[in-house]
Amino acid sequence: MKMVVANWKMHMSGAESERFFKDLMKEVTPGGVEVVIAPSNFALYSLSKIKQWQFSLAAQNFYHMDYGAYTGETAVRQLVGVADYALVGHSERRQYFRETNKDTRRKVAAALSVGVKPILCVGETAMERENKETDDVVRDQLLAGLADVTPTQLKDVVIAYEPRWAISTAKNVGVCTPEDARSALTFIRQQLKELYGKTARVLYGGSVKSDNIVSYLKKGEADGALVGGASLQLKEFGDIIEATKAVR
Ligand code: 13P
């Protein structure tokens, strides 16, 4: 089943998040597509209380440790029963909060250990792409993030390829064509096959909108999308879900 993940990033108050989620649940009937909402961690608990069965929730971030003296952090165990998924290693976390491949390894393992499914984000910067280092960077991110993942656990892991330069809020944002996306996704699937003899769900993210989602799914061969800006507009996000449903 195709998957659409809404990354709301650091947007919306708790009340606004609840209102948006309620309106979205009225607007769409997401049969045939798995819709995952990643609100701010602050809103996660209240959304989990009003969630209807066809939606899933994701945390945008968490700390790999269990409960303890870590002021300001969200323990991986606090996600249990609240979030079905958790983003790990989003490029904004890597860029602004200095998250390393070691952090992603720990987070992926910690999430799996409590039954939360990690969505491991990988992708290169504009400069790395210019230097033709895309494959190298993506490979390092994959190998590190998955280092403690067993073949049995792989079914609970989702990979999201998000080239940093194609994110709508990036400086001098560029266009990652469906062909560009396909070549990275193919590379990721090859790596997974080499490591595990099988692949996982691989999403594309970066300026996805209702008028280009189908081409990323069809020409890009993505198993779904990780959507930022466009997921903050009710009608636009509803259209993305509907367009995804139509792709078999
Ligand atoms: P945009 O869809 O706004 O480009 O954001 C992509 C993203 O970072 C989702 O995680």
Coordinates of C-alpha atoms and ligand atoms in Angstrom, one line a residue:
M1 CA 0.0 0.0 0.0
K2 CA 1.3 3.5 -0.8
M3 CA 2.2 5.8 2.0
V4 CA 1.8 9.5 2.4
V5 CA 3.5 11.1 5.4
A6 CA 2.8 14.7 6.4
N7 CA 5.7 16.4 8.2
W8 CA 4.2 19.4 9.8
K9 CA 7.7 20.4 11.1
M10 CA 7.5 23.2 13.8
H11 CA 4.1 24.6 12.6
M12 CA 0.7 25.0 14.3
S13 CA -0.3 25.3 17.9
G14 CA -1.8 22.3 19.7
A15 CA -5.3 23.6 19.1
E16 CA -4.6 24.3 15.4
S17 CA -3.1 20.8 15.0
E18 CA -6.3 19.3 16.5
R19 CA -8.6 21.3 14.3
F20 CA -6.6 20.5 11.1
F21 CA -6.5 16.8 12.0
K22 CA -10.3 16.7 12.6
D23 CA -11.0 18.6 9.3
L24 CA -8.7 16.2 7.4
M25 CA -10.4 13.1 8.8
K26 CA -13.7 14.6 7.6
E27 CA -12.3 15.5 4.2
V28 CA -10.6 12.3 3.2
T29 CA -11.4 8.6 3.4
P30 CA -7.9 7.2 3.0
G31 CA -8.7 3.6 1.9
G32 CA -5.9 2.3 -0.3
V33 CA -3.3 4.6 1.1
E34 CA -1.6 4.8 4.5
V35 CA -1.7 8.4 5.7
V36 CA 0.7 9.3 8.5
I37 CA 0.7 12.6 10.3
A38 CA 3.8 13.9 12.0
P39 CA 2.7 16.9 14.1
S40 CA 5.1 18.6 16.6
N41 CA 5.7 16.3 19.5
F42 CA 3.8 18.8 21.6
A43 CA 0.6 17.9 19.7
L44 CA 1.2 14.2 19.3
Y45 CA -0.6 13.0 22.4
S46 CA -3.8 15.0 21.8
L47 CA -4.0 13.8 18.2
S48 CA -3.6 10.2 19.3
K49 CA -6.7 10.7 21.4
I50 CA -8.9 11.7 18.5
K51 CA -7.2 9.6 15.8
Q52 CA -9.5 7.4 13.7
W53 CA -8.3 4.0 12.7
Q54 CA -7.3 4.8 9.1
F55 CA -4.7 7.4 10.1
S56 CA -1.3 6.8 11.7
L57 CA 0.8 9.2 13.7
A58 CA 4.5 9.8 13.7
A59 CA 6.9 11.7 16.0
Q60 CA 9.3 14.0 14.2
N61 CA 12.0 13.3 16.7
F62 CA 12.8 11.6 20.0
Y63 CA 15.8 10.7 22.2
H64 CA 17.1 7.1 22.0
M65 CA 17.3 6.7 25.8
D66 CA 14.5 5.5 28.0
Y67 CA 13.1 7.7 30.8
G68 CA 15.8 9.7 32.6
A69 CA 17.4 13.0 33.4
Y70 CA 17.4 14.5 29.9
T71 CA 15.7 17.9 30.1
G72 CA 13.7 18.9 27.2
E73 CA 13.8 15.5 25.4
T74 CA 11.1 13.0 24.5
A75 CA 12.0 9.5 25.5
V76 CA 11.5 6.8 23.0
R77 CA 9.3 5.0 25.5
Q78 CA 7.0 8.1 25.7
L79 CA 6.0 7.4 22.1
V80 CA 4.6 4.0 22.8
G81 CA 0.8 3.9 22.3
V82 CA 1.0 7.4 20.8
A83 CA 3.1 7.3 17.7
D84 CA 3.1 4.4 15.2
Y85 CA 6.1 5.8 13.4
A86 CA 9.0 8.2 14.1
L87 CA 11.1 10.2 11.7
V88 CA 14.8 9.6 12.2
G89 CA 17.6 11.7 10.7
H90 CA 15.5 14.3 8.9
S91 CA 17.9 16.6 7.1
E92 CA 16.8 19.5 9.2
R93 CA 17.8 17.5 12.3
R94 CA 21.2 16.7 10.7
Q95 CA 21.7 20.3 9.6
Y96 CA 20.5 22.4 12.5
F97 CA 20.9 20.0 15.4
R98 CA 24.0 18.2 14.3
E99 CA 22.5 14.8 14.3
T100 CA 25.1 12.2 13.2
N101 CA 24.9 8.8 11.6
K102 CA 25.6 7.4 15.0
D103 CA 22.6 9.2 16.4
T104 CA 20.4 7.8 13.7
R105 CA 21.7 4.3 14.3
R106 CA 20.8 4.5 18.0
K107 CA 17.4 6.0 17.3
V108 CA 16.4 3.5 14.7
A109 CA 17.3 0.7 17.1
A110 CA 15.6 2.3 20.0
A111 CA 12.4 2.9 18.1
L112 CA 12.3 -0.7 16.9
S113 CA 12.9 -2.0 20.4
V114 CA 9.7 -0.4 21.7
G115 CA 7.6 -1.2 18.6
V116 CA 7.7 2.2 16.9
K117 CA 8.5 2.0 13.2
P118 CA 11.4 4.3 12.1
I119 CA 11.2 6.3 8.9
L120 CA 14.9 6.8 8.2
C121 CA 15.6 9.9 6.2
V122 CA 18.6 10.0 3.9
G123 CA 19.7 12.5 1.2
E124 CA 22.5 14.6 0.1
T125 CA 23.2 18.4 0.2
A126 CA 23.5 20.5 -3.0
M127 CA 27.3 20.6 -2.6
E128 CA 27.5 16.8 -2.2
R129 CA 25.4 16.4 -5.3
E130 CA 27.6 18.8 -7.3
N131 CA 30.7 16.8 -6.1
K132 CA 28.9 13.6 -7.4
E133 CA 28.8 12.2 -3.9
T134 CA 25.1 11.4 -3.8
D135 CA 25.5 7.6 -3.8
D136 CA 28.3 7.8 -1.2
V137 CA 26.4 9.9 1.2
V138 CA 23.2 8.0 0.9
R139 CA 25.1 4.7 1.3
D140 CA 26.8 5.9 4.5
Q141 CA 23.5 7.2 5.9
L142 CA 21.8 3.9 5.1
L143 CA 24.6 1.6 6.4
A144 CA 24.8 3.6 9.7
G145 CA 21.1 4.0 10.3
L146 CA 20.4 0.3 9.7
A147 CA 23.6 -1.0 11.4
D148 CA 21.6 -2.6 14.2
V149 CA 18.5 -3.7 12.2
T150 CA 18.0 -7.4 11.7
P151 CA 16.5 -8.9 8.5
T152 CA 13.3 -9.6 10.5
Q153 CA 13.0 -6.0 11.6
L154 CA 13.4 -4.6 8.1
K155 CA 9.7 -4.9 7.4
D156 CA 9.1 -2.3 10.1
V157 CA 11.5 0.2 8.6
V158 CA 10.7 2.9 6.0
I159 CA 13.3 4.8 4.1
A160 CA 12.7 8.3 2.9
Y161 CA 15.0 9.8 0.2
E162 CA 14.9 13.6 0.6
P163 CA 17.6 15.5 -1.3
R164 CA 18.2 18.5 0.9
W165 CA 18.4 20.9 -2.0
A166 CA 14.9 20.0 -3.2
I167 CA 13.1 20.8 0.1
S168 CA 10.8 23.7 -0.6
T169 CA 12.3 25.8 2.2
A170 CA 15.9 25.2 1.1
K171 CA 17.9 28.2 -0.1
N172 CA 18.0 28.2 -3.9
V173 CA 15.7 25.2 -4.0
G174 CA 16.2 22.9 -7.0
V175 CA 13.9 20.5 -8.7
C176 CA 14.5 16.8 -8.2
T177 CA 12.9 15.3 -11.3
P178 CA 11.1 12.0 -11.0
E179 CA 14.0 10.5 -13.0
D180 CA 16.5 11.8 -10.4
A181 CA 14.3 10.4 -7.7
R182 CA 14.1 7.0 -9.4
S183 CA 17.8 6.7 -9.7
A184 CA 18.3 7.4 -6.0
L185 CA 15.5 5.1 -5.0
T186 CA 16.9 2.3 -7.2
F187 CA 20.3 2.8 -5.6
I188 CA 18.7 2.6 -2.1
R189 CA 16.8 -0.6 -3.0
Q190 CA 20.0 -2.2 -4.4
Q191 CA 21.8 -1.4 -1.1
L192 CA 19.0 -2.9 0.9
K193 CA 19.0 -6.0 -1.3
E194 CA 22.8 -6.4 -0.8
L195 CA 22.4 -6.0 3.0
Y196 CA 19.2 -8.0 3.5
G197 CA 18.4 -9.8 0.3
K198 CA 15.1 -7.8 0.3
T199 CA 14.0 -4.2 0.2
A200 CA 11.8 -2.0 2.4
R201 CA 9.3 0.8 1.6
V202 CA 11.1 3.7 0.0
L203 CA 9.5 7.2 -0.1
Y204 CA 10.5 10.3 -1.9
G205 CA 10.4 13.8 -0.3
G206 CA 11.1 17.3 -1.5
S207 CA 8.6 19.8 -2.8
V208 CA 5.9 17.1 -3.3
K209 CA 2.5 18.6 -4.3
S210 CA -0.8 17.4 -5.6
D211 CA 0.3 18.2 -9.2
N212 CA 3.6 16.2 -9.1
I213 CA 2.9 13.3 -6.7
V214 CA 1.7 11.0 -9.4
S215 CA 4.9 11.4 -11.4
Y216 CA 7.1 10.6 -8.3
L217 CA 5.0 7.5 -7.7
K218 CA 4.9 6.3 -11.3
K219 CA 8.0 7.5 -13.1
G220 CA 9.9 7.9 -9.8
E221 CA 8.8 4.4 -8.6
A222 CA 8.4 5.7 -5.1
D223 CA 6.3 3.7 -2.6
G224 CA 5.0 7.0 -1.2
A225 CA 5.9 10.5 -0.3
L226 CA 7.1 12.5 2.7
V227 CA 5.4 15.9 2.4
G228 CA 6.3 19.1 4.1
G229 CA 4.8 22.5 3.1
A230 CA 2.0 21.1 1.1
S231 CA 0.8 19.0 4.0
L232 CA -0.1 22.2 5.9
Q233 CA -2.9 23.1 3.5
L234 CA -6.0 21.1 4.0
K235 CA -7.3 21.0 0.4
E236 CA -3.8 20.5 -1.1
F237 CA -3.0 17.7 1.2
G238 CA -6.4 16.1 0.6
D239 CA -5.7 16.2 -3.1
I240 CA -2.3 14.6 -2.6
I241 CA -4.0 11.7 -0.7
E242 CA -6.7 11.3 -3.4
A243 CA -4.1 11.4 -6.2
T244 CA -2.1 8.7 -4.4
K245 CA -5.1 6.5 -4.0
A246 CA -5.6 6.5 -7.8
V247 CA -2.1 5.1 -8.4
R248 CA -2.0 1.3 -8.3
Ligands
13P1 P1 8.7 20.2 1.4 O1 7.6 19.2 1.0 O2 8.1 21.5 2.0 O3 9.7 20.3 0.4 O4 9.4 19.5 2.7 C1 9.9 18.2 2.5 C2 10.3 17.7 3.8 O5 11.3 18.1 4.4 C3 9.4 16.7 4.4 O6 10.1 16.0 5.5

